PDB file of C-alpha atoms in Angstrom:
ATOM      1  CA  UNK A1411      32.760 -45.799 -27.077  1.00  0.00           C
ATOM      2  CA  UNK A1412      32.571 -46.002 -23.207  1.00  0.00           C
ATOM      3  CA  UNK A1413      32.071 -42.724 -21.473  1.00  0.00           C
ATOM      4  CA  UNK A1414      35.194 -40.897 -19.419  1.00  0.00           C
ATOM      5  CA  UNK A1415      34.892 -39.380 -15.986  1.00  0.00           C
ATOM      6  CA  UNK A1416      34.764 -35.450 -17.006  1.00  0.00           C
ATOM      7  CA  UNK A1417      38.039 -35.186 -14.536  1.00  0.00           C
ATOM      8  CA  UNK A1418      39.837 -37.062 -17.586  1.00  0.00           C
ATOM      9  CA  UNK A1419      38.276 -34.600 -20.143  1.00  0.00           C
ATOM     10  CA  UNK A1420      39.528 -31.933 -18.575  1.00  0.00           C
ATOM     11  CA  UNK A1421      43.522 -32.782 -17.638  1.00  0.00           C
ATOM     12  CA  UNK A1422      43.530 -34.023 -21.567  1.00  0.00           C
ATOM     13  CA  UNK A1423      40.612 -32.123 -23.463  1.00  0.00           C
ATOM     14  CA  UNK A1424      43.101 -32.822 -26.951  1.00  0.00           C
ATOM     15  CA  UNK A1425      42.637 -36.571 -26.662  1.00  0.00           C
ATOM     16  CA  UNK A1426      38.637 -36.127 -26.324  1.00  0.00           C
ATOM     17  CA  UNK A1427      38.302 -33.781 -29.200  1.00  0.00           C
ATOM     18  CA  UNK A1428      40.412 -35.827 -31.297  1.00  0.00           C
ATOM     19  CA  UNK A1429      38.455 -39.177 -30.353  1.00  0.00           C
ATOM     20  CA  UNK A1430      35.059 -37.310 -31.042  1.00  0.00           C
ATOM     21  CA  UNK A1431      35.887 -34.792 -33.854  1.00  0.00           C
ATOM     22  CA  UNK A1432      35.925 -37.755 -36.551  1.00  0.00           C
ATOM     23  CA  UNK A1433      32.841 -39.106 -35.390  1.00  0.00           C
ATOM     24  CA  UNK A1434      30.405 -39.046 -38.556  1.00  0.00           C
ATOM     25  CA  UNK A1435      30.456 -35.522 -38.741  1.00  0.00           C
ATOM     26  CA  UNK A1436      27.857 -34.554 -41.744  1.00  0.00           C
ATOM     27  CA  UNK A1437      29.236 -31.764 -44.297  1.00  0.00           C
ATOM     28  CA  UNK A1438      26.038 -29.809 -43.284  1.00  0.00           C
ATOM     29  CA  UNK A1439      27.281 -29.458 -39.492  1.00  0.00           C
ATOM     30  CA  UNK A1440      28.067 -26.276 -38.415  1.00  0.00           C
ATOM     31  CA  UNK A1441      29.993 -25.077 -35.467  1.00  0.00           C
ATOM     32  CA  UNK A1442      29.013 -23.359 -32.546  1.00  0.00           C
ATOM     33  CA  UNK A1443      30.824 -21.221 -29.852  1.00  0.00           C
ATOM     34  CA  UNK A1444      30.775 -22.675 -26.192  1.00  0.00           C
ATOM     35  CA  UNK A1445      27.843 -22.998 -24.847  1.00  0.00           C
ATOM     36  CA  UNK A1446      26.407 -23.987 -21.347  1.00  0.00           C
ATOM     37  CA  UNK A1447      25.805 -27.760 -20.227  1.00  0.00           C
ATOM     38  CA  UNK A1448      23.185 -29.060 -17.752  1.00  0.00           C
ATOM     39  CA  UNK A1449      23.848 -33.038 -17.391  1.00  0.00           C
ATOM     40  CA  UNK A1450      20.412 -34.241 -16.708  1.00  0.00           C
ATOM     41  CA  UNK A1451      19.472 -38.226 -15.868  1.00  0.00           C
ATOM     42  CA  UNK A1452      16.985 -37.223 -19.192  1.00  0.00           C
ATOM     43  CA  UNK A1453      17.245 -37.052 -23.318  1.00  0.00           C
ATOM     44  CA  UNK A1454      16.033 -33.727 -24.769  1.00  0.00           C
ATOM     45  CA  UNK A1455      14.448 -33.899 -28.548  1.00  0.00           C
ATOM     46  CA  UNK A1456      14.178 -30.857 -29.999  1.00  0.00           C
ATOM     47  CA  UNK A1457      10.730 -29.578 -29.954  1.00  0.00           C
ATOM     48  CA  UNK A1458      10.235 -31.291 -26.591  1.00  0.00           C
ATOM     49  CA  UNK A1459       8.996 -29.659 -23.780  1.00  0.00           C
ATOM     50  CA  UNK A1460      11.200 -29.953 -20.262  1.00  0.00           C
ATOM     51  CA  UNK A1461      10.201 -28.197 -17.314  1.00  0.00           C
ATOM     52  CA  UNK A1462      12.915 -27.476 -14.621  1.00  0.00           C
ATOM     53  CA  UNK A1463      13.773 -26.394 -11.314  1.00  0.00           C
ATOM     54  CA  UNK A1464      16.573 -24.269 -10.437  1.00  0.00           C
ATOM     55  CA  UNK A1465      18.262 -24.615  -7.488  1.00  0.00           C
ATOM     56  CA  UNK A1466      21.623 -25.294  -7.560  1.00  0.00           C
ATOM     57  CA  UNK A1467      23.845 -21.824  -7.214  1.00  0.00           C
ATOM     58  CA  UNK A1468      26.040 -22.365 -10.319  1.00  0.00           C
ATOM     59  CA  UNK A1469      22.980 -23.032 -12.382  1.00  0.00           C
ATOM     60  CA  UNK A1470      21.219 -20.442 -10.571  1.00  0.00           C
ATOM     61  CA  UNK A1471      24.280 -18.436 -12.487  1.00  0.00           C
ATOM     62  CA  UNK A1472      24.169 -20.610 -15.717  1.00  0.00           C
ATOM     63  CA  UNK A1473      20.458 -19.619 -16.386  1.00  0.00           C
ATOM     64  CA  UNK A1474      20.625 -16.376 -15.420  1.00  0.00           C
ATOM     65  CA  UNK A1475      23.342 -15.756 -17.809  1.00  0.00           C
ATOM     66  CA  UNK A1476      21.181 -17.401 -20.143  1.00  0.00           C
ATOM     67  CA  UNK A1477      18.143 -15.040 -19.752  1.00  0.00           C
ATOM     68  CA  UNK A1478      20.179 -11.936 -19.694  1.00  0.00           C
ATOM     69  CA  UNK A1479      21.592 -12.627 -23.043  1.00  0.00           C
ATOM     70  CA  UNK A1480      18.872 -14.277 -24.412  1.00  0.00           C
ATOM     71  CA  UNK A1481      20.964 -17.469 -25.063  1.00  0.00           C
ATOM     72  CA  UNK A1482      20.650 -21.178 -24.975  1.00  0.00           C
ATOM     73  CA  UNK A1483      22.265 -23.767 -22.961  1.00  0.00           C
ATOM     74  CA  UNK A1484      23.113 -27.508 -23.382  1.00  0.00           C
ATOM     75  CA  UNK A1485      21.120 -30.498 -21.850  1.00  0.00           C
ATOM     76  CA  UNK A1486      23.230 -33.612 -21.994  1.00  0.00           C
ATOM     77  CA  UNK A1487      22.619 -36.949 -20.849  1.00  0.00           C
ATOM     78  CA  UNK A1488      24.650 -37.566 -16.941  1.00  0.00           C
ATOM     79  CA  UNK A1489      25.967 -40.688 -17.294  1.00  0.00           C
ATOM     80  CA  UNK A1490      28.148 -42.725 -13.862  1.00  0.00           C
ATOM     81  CA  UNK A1491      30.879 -41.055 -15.367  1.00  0.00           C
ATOM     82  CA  UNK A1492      30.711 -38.259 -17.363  1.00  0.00           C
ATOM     83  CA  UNK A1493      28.270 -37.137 -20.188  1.00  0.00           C
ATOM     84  CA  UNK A1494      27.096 -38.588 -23.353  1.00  0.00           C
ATOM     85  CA  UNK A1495      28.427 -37.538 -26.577  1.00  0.00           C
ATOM     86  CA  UNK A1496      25.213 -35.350 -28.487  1.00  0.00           C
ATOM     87  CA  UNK A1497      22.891 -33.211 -26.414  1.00  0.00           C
ATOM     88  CA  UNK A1498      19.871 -30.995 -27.370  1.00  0.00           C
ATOM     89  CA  UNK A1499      20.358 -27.105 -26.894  1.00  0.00           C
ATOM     90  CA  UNK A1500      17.349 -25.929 -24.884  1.00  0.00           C
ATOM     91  CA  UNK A1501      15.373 -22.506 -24.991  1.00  0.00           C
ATOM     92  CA  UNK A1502      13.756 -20.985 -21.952  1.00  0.00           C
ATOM     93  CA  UNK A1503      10.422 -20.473 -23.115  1.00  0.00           C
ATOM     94  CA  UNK A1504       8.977 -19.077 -19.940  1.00  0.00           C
ATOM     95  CA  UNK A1505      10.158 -18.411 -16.109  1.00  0.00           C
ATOM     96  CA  UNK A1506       7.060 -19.828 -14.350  1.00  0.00           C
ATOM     97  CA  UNK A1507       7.592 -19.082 -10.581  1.00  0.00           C
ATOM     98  CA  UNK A1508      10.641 -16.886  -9.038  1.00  0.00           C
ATOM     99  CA  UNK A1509      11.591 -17.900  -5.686  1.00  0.00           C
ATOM    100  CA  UNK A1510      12.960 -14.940  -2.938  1.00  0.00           C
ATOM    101  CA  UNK A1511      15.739 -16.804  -2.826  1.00  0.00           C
ATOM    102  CA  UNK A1512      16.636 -16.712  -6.251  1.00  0.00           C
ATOM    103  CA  UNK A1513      15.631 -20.018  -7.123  1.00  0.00           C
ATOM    104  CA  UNK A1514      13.615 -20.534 -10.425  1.00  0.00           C
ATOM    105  CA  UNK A1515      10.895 -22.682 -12.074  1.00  0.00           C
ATOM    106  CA  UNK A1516      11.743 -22.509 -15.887  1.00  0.00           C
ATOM    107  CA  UNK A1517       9.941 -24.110 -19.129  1.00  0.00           C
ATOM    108  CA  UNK A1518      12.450 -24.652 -21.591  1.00  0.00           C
ATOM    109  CA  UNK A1519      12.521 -26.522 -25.422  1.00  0.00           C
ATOM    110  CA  UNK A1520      14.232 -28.268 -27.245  1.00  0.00           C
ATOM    111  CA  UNK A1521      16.335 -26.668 -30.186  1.00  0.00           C
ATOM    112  CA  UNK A1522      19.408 -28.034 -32.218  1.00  0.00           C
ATOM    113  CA  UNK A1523      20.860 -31.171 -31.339  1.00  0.00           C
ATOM    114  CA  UNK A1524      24.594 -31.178 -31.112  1.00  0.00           C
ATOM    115  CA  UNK A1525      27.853 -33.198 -30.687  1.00  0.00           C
ATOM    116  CA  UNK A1526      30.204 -32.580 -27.829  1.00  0.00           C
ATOM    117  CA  UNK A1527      34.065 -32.078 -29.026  1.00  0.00           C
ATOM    118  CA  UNK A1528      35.745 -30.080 -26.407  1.00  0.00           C
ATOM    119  CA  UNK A1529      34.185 -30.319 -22.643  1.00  0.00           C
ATOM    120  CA  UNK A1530      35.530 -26.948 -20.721  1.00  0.00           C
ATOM    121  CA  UNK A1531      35.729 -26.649 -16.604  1.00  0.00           C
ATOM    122  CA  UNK A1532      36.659 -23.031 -16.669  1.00  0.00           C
ATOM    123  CA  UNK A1533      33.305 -21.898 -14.821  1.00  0.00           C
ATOM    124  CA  UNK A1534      31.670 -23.223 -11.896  1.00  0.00           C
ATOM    125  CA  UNK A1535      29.066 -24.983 -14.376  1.00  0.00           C
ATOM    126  CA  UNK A1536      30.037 -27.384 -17.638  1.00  0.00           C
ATOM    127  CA  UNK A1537      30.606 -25.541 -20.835  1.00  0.00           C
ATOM    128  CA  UNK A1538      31.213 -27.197 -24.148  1.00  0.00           C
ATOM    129  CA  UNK A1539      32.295 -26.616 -27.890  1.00  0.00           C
ATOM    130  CA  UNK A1540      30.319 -28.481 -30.094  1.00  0.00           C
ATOM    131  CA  UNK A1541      29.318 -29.258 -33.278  1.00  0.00           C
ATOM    132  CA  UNK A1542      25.710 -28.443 -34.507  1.00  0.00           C
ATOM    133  CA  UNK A1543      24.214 -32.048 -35.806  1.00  0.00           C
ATOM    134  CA  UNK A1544      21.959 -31.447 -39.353  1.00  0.00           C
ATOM    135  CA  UNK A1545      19.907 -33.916 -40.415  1.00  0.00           C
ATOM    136  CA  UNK A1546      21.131 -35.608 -43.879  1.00  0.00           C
ATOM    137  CA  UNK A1547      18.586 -35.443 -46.669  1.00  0.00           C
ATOM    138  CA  UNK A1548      15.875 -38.133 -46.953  1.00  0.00           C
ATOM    139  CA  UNK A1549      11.991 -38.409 -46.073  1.00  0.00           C
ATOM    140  CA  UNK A1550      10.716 -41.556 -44.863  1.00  0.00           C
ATOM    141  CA  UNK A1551       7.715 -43.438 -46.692  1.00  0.00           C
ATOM    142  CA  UNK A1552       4.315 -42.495 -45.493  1.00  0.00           C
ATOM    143  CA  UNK A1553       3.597 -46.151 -44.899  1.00  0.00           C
ATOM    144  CA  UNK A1554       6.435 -46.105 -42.375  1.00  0.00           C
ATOM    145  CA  UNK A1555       5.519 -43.193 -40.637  1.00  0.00           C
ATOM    146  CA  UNK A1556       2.134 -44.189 -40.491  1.00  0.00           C
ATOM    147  CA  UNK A1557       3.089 -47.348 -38.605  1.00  0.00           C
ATOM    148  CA  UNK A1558       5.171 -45.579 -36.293  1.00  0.00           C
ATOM    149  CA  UNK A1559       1.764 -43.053 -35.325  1.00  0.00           C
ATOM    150  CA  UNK A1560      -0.290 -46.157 -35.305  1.00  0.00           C
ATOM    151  CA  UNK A1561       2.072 -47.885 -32.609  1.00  0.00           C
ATOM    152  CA  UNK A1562       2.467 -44.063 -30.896  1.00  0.00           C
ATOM    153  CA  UNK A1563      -1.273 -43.909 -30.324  1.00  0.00           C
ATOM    154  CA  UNK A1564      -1.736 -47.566 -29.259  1.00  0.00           C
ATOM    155  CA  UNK A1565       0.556 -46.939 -26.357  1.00  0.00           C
ATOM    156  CA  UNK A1566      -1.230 -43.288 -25.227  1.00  0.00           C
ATOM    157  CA  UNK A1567      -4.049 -45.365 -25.834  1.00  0.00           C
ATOM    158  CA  UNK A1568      -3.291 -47.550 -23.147  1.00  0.00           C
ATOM    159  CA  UNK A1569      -2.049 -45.104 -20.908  1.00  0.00           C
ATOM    160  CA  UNK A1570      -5.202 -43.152 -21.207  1.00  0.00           C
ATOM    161  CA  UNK A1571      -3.433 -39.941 -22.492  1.00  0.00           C
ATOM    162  CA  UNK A1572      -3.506 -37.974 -25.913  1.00  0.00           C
ATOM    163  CA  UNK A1573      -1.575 -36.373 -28.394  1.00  0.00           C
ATOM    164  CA  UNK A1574      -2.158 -33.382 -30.997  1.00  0.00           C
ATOM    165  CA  UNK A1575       0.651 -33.806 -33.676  1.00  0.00           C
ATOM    166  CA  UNK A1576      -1.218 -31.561 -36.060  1.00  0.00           C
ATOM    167  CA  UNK A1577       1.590 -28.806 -35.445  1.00  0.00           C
ATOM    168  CA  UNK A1578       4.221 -31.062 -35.172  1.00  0.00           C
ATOM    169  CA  UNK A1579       7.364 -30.834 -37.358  1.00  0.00           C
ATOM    170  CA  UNK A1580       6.812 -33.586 -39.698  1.00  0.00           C
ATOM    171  CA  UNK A1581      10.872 -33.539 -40.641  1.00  0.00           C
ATOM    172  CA  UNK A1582      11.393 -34.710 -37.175  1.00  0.00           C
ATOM    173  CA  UNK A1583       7.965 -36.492 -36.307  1.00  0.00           C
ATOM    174  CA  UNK A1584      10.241 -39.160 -34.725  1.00  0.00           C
ATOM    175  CA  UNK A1585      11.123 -36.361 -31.947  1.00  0.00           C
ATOM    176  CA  UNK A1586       7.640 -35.943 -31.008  1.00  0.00           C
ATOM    177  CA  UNK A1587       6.512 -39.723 -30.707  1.00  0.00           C
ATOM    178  CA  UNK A1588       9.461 -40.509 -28.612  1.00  0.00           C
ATOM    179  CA  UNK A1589       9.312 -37.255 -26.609  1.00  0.00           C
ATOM    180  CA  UNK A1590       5.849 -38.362 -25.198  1.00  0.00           C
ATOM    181  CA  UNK A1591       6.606 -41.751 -24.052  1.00  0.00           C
ATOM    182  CA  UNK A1592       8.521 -43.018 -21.596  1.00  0.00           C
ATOM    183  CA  UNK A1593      10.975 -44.807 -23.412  1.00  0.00           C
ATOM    184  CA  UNK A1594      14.539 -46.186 -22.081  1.00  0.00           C
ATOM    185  CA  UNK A1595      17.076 -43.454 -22.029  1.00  0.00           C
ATOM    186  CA  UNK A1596      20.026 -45.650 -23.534  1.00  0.00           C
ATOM    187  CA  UNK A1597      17.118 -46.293 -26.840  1.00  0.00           C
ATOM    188  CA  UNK A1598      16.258 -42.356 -26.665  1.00  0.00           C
ATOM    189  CA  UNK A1599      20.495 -41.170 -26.781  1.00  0.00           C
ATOM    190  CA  UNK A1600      20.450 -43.706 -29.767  1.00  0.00           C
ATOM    191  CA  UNK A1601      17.291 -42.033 -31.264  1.00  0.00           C
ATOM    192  CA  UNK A1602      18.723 -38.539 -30.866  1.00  0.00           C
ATOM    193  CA  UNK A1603      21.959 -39.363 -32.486  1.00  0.00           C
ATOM    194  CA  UNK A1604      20.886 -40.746 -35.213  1.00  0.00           C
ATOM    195  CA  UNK A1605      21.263 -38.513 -38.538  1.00  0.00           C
ATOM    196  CA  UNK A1606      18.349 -38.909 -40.576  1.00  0.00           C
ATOM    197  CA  UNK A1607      14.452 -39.214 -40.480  1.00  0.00           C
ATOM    198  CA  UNK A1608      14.313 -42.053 -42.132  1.00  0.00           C
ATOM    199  CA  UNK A1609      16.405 -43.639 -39.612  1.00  0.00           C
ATOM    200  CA  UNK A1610      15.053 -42.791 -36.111  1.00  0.00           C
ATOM    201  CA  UNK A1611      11.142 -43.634 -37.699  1.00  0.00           C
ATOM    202  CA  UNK A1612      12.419 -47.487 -38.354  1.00  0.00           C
ATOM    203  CA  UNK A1613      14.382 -47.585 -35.039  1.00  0.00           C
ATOM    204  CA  UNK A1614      11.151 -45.611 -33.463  1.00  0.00           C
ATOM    205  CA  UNK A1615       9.138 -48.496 -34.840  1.00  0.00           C
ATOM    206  CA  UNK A1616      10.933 -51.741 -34.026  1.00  0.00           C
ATOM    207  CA  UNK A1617      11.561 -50.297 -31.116  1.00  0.00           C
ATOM    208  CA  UNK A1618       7.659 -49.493 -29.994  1.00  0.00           C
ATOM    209  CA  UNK A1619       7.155 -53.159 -31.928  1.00  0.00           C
ATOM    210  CA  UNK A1620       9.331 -54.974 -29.747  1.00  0.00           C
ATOM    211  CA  UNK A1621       7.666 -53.660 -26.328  1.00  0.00           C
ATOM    212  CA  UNK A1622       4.220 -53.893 -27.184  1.00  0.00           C
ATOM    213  CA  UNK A1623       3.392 -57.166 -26.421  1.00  0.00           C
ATOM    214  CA  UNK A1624       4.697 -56.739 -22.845  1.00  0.00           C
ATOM    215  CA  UNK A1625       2.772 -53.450 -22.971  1.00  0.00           C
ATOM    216  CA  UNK A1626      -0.700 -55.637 -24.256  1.00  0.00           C
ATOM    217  CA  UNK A1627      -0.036 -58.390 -21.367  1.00  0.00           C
ATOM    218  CA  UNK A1628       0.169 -55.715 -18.571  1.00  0.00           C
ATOM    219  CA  UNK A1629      -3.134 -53.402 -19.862  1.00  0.00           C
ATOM    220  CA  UNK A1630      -4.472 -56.920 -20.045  1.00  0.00           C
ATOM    221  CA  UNK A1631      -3.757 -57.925 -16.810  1.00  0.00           C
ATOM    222  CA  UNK A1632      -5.167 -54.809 -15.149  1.00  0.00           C
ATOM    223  CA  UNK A1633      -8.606 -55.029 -16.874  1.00  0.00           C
ATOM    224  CA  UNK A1634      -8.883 -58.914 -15.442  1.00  0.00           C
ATOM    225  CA  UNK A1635      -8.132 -57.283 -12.293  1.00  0.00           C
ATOM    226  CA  UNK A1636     -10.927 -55.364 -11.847  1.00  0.00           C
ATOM    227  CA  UNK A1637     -11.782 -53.902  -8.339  1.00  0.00           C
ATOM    228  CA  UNK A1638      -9.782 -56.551  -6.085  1.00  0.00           C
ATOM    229  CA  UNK A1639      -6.707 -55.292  -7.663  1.00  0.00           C
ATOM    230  CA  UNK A1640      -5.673 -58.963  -8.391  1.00  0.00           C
ATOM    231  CA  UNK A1641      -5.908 -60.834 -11.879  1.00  0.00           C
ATOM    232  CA  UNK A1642      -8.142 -63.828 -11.999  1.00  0.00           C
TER     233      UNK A1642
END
């Protein structure tokens, strides 16, 4: 379904909740009050770190509702017009720097992911009711998720960086291999909507299969280069 400009949303909010509210909704979902949305140009998996600077005054206002109630907000994907459909609620772990002019560097994680069904322009920032997206039962086979590590670490690998997923949820290991790469945003919306482990650990792998070679030729390419910075 393409994306509508959020002026549309909100002169006819009705015809977006009823175009989203039969949209797969699992009988495990469970709905939450209206929360806070930051449209980012990024894809939040839960358990995913995402550092942020504050700036603008309405989210200036947004987080520091947020802090006083202890609450969380919404990151959604900012599309050319309007917002994608599921979003990540986010935590603010830490405040990291506060700047005299009330500007703020925040750490924040990823929580719950959830489903957008009513977008609301009440405030001078987003808010939205949404539906809290659970997972639907299944484990994936360990040969699977293996693969997926295996491709995971061959990419870090190349890029000369590391990852510790000895504390990692392993119900949502898919989360924490995608959060550390830098994937395409359209594959990571896909990722983060889909509704079972299972699920995002074959899409995770034939995804991560299907850009490796390129990945192989470029690391190759740059070792034949050597000093000169030109491949022989």
């Amino acid at each position: 379904m393409l994306p509508r400009p959020l002026s549309q949303y909100a002169t006819n909010p009705v015809a977006y909740n009823q175009e989203h509210s039969s949209s797969a909704s699992a009988p495990g979902d469970r709905v939450s009050s209206l929360i806070a949305l930051f449209p980012l140009e990024v894809v939040l998996f839960p358990g995913t770190p995402l550092p942020l600077h504050i700036f603008e005054p309405r989210y200036k206002e947004m987080i520091g509702e947020c802090l006083a109630h202890g609450s969380t907000f919404g990151v959604i994907r900012a599309l050319e017009q309007g917002v994608s459909d599921v979003g990540c609620t986010a935590e603010i772990v830490t405040v990291t720097k506060e700047y005299p002019d009330g500007r703020l560097d925040i750490v924040t994680e990823g929580r719950k992911r959830f489903e957008v069904l009513h977008l609301n322009q009440e405030r001078s920032f987003l808010r939205a009711e949404v539906l809290l997206i659970e997972d639907e039962p299944g484990i994936p086979a360990k040969e699977e998720t293996a693969r997926a590590v295996q491709l995971h670490s061959e990419i870090l690998t190349m890029a000369g960086a590391i990852q510790d997923l000895s504390a990692a949820d392993q119900a949502v290991l898919s989360f924490y291999l995608a959060g550390s790469l830098p994937l395409d945003l359209d594959f990571k919306q896909k990722l983060l909507a889909l509704r079972g482990e299972t699920q995002r650990i074959a899409a995770l792998t034939q995804y991560l299969e299907a850009v490796l070679p390129k990945l192989r030729r470029s690391a190759h390419a740059r070792e034949k280069a050597g000093g000169n910075g030109h491949a022989r």
